[in-house]
CSV table of C-alpha atoms in Angstrom, one decimal:
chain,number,residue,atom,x,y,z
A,412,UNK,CA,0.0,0.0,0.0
A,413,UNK,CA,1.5,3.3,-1.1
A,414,UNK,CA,1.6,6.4,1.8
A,415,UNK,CA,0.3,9.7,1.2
A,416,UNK,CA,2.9,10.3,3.8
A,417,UNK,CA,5.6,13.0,2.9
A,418,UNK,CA,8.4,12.3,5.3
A,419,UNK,CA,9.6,9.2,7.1
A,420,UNK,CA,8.2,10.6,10.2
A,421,UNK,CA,4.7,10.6,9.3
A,422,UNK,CA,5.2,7.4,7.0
A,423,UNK,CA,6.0,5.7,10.9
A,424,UNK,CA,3.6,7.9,12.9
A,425,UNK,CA,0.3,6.4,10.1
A,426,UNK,CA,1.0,2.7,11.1
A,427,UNK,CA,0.0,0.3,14.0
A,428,UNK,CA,2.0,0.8,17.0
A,429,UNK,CA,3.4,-2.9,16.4
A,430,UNK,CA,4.4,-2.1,12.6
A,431,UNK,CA,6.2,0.9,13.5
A,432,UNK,CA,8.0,-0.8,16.0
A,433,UNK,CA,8.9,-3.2,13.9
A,434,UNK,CA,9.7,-0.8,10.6
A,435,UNK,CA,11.4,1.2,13.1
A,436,UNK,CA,13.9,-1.5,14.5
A,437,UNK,CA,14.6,-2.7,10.5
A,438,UNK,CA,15.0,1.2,9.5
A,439,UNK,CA,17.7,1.5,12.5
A,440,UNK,CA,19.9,-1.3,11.2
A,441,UNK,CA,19.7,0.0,7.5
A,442,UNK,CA,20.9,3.4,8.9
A,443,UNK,CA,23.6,2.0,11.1
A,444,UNK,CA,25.3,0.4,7.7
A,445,UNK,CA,23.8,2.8,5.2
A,446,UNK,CA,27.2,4.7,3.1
A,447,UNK,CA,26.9,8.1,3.5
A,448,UNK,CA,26.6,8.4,0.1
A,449,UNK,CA,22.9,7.1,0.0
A,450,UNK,CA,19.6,9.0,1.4
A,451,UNK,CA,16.6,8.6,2.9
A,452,UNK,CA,13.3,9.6,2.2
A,453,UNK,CA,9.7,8.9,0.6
A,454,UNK,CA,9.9,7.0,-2.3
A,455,UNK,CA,7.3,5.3,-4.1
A,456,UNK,CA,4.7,6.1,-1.5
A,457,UNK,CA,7.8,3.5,0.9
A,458,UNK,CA,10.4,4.5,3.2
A,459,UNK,CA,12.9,5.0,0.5
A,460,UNK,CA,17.2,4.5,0.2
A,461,UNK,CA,18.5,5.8,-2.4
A,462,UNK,CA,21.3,7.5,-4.5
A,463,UNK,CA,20.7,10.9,-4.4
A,464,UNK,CA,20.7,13.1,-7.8
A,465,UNK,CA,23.4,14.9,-6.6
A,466,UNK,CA,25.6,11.8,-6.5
A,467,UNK,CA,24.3,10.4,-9.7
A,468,UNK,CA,22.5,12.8,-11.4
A,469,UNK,CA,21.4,10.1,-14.4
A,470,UNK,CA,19.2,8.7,-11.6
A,471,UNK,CA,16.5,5.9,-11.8
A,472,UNK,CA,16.5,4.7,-15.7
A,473,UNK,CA,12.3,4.1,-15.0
A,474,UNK,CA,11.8,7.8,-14.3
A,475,UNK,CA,15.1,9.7,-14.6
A,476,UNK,CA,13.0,12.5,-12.0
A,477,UNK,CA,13.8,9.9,-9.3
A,478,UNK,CA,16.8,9.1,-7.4
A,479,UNK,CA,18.6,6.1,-8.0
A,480,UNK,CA,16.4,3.3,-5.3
A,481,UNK,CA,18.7,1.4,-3.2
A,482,UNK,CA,16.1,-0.3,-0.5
A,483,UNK,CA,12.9,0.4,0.9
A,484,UNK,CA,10.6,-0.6,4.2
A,485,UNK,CA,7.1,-1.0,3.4
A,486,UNK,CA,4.2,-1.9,5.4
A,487,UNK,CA,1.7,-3.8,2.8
A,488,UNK,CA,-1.7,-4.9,3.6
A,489,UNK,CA,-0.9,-8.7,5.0
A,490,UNK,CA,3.0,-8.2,5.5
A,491,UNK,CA,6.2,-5.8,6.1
A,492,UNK,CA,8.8,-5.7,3.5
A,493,UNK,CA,12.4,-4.6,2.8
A,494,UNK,CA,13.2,-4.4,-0.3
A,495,UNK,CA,17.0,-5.0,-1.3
A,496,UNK,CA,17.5,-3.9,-4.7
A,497,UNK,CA,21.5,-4.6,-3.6
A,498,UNK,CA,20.0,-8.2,-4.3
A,499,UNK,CA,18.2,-8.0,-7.4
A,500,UNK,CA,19.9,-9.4,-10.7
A,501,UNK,CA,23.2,-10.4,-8.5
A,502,UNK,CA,23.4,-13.8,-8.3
A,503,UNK,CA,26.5,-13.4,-5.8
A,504,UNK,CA,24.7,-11.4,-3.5
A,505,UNK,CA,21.4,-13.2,-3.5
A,506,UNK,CA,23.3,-16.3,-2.7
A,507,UNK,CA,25.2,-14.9,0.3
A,508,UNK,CA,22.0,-13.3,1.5
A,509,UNK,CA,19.9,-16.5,1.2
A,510,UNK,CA,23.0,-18.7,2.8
A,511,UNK,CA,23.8,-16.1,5.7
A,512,UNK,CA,19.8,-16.1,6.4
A,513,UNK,CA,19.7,-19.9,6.8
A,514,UNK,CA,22.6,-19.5,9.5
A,515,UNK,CA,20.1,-18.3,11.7
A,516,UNK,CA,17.3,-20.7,11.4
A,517,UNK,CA,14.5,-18.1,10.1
A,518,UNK,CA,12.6,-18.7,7.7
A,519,UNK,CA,12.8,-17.0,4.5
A,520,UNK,CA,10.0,-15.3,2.5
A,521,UNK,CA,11.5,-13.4,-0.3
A,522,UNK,CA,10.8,-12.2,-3.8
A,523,UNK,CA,13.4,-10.8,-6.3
A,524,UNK,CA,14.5,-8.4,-3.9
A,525,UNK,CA,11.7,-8.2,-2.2
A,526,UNK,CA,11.6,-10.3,1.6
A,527,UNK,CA,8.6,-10.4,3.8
A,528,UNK,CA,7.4,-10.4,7.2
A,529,UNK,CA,4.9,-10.5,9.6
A,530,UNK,CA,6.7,-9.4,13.0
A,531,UNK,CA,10.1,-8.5,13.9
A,532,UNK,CA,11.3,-11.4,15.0
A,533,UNK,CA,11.0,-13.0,11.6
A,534,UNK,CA,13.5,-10.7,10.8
A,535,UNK,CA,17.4,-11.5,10.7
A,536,UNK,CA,18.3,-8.1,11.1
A,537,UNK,CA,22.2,-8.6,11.2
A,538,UNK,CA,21.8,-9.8,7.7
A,539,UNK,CA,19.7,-7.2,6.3
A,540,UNK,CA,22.5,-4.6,8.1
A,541,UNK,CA,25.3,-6.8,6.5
A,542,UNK,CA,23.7,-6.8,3.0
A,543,UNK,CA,23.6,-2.9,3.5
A,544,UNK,CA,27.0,-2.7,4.3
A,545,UNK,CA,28.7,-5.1,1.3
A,546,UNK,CA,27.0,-2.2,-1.3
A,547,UNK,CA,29.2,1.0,-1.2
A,548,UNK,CA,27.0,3.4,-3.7
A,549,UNK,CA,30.2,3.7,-6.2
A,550,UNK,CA,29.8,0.0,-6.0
A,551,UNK,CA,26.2,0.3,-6.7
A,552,UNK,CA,26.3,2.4,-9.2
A,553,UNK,CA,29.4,0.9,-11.1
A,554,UNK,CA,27.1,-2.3,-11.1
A,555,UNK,CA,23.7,-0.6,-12.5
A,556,UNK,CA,25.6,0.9,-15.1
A,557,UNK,CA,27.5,-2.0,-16.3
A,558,UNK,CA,23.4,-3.3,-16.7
A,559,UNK,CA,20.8,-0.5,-17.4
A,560,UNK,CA,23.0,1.0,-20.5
A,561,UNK,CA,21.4,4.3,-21.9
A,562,UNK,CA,20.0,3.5,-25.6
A,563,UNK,CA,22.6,4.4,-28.3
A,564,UNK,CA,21.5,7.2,-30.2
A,565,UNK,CA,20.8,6.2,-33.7
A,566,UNK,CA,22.8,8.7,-36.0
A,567,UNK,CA,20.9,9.3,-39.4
A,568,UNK,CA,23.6,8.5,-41.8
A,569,UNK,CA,22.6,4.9,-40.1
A,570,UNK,CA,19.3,4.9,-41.1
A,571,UNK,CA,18.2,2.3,-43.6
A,572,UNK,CA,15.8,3.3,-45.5
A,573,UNK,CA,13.4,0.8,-47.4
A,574,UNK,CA,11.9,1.3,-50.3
A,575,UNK,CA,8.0,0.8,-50.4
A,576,UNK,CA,6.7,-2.4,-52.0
A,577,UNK,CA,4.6,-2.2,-54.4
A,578,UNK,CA,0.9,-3.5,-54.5
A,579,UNK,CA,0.1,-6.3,-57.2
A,580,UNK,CA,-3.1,-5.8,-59.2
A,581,UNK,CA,-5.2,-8.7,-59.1
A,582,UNK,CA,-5.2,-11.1,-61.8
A,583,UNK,CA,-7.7,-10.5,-64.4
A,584,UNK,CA,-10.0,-13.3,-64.9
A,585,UNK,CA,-9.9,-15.5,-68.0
A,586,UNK,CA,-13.0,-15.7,-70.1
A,587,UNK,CA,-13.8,-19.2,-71.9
């Protein structure tokens, strides 16, 4: 469920005294291991982390407007979320993630990027601030780029241009 909400502070204050205790204790890790490089704000109607314009001013490929989305906390209609986008198309990553989470013997509910619960104490918070930490934003960045590649502008000289085919006329019929 997208907020209304405008700053983090009344994204927290609009939820269920047990939600933001829970967003709240998640939110605290991310900052504790979050590079100073990264921000965090309202994004996408979510708590948002994210590579400010001012640090890459190309920002999100989907809607340049927007910052670069690192992570966000959510609080959906059945379920919490934080979403690791640190995760998402890095089979490396994902694999340490999924591994160190095992370690602690809770269960897993995850997406792409995406991993769910229902109360804190799903949550293996020393992973979540570990995965934070293992993505510098130059490394972040260095990686989105080698992936989301701006379209190469097509120069006219280029340009093929096809000649239009022409129409056959329909047989004419044969008399007997």
């Amino acid at each position: 469920m997208q907020s209304k909400a405008t700053t983090v502070d009344q994204y927290l204050s609009s939820l269920p005294e047990d939600r933001r205790a829970a967003l709240s204790a998640v939110r605290d890790v991310i900052l504790e291991n979050l590079d100073k490089r990264y921000a965090e704000g309202i994004q996408y109607g979510m708590i948002g982390y994210y590579v400010p314009h001012e640090v890459f001013p190309a920002g999100y490929h989907c809607d340049p407007k927007q910052p670069l989305p690192f992570a966000s906390l959510a609080s959906q209609k059945s379920h919490m979320a934080v979403y690791l986008m640190c995760l998402y198309g890095q089979p490396e990553q994902e694999k340490w993630f999924r591994e160190a989470w095992a370690k602690t013997g809770k269960k897993l509910d995850m997406g792409k990027s995406c991993v769910r619960f229902k109360k804190l104490e799903d949550v293996a918070l020393d992973v979540i601030g570990e995965a934070i930490r293992r993505v510098p934003a130059k490394a972040y960045i260095e990686h989105y780029e080698s992936v989301i590649r701006p379209p190469e502008k097509k120069k006219a000289s280029a340009t093929v241009k096809s000649k239009p085919v022409a129409k056959k006329k329909p047989a004419a019929k044969k008399r007997a």
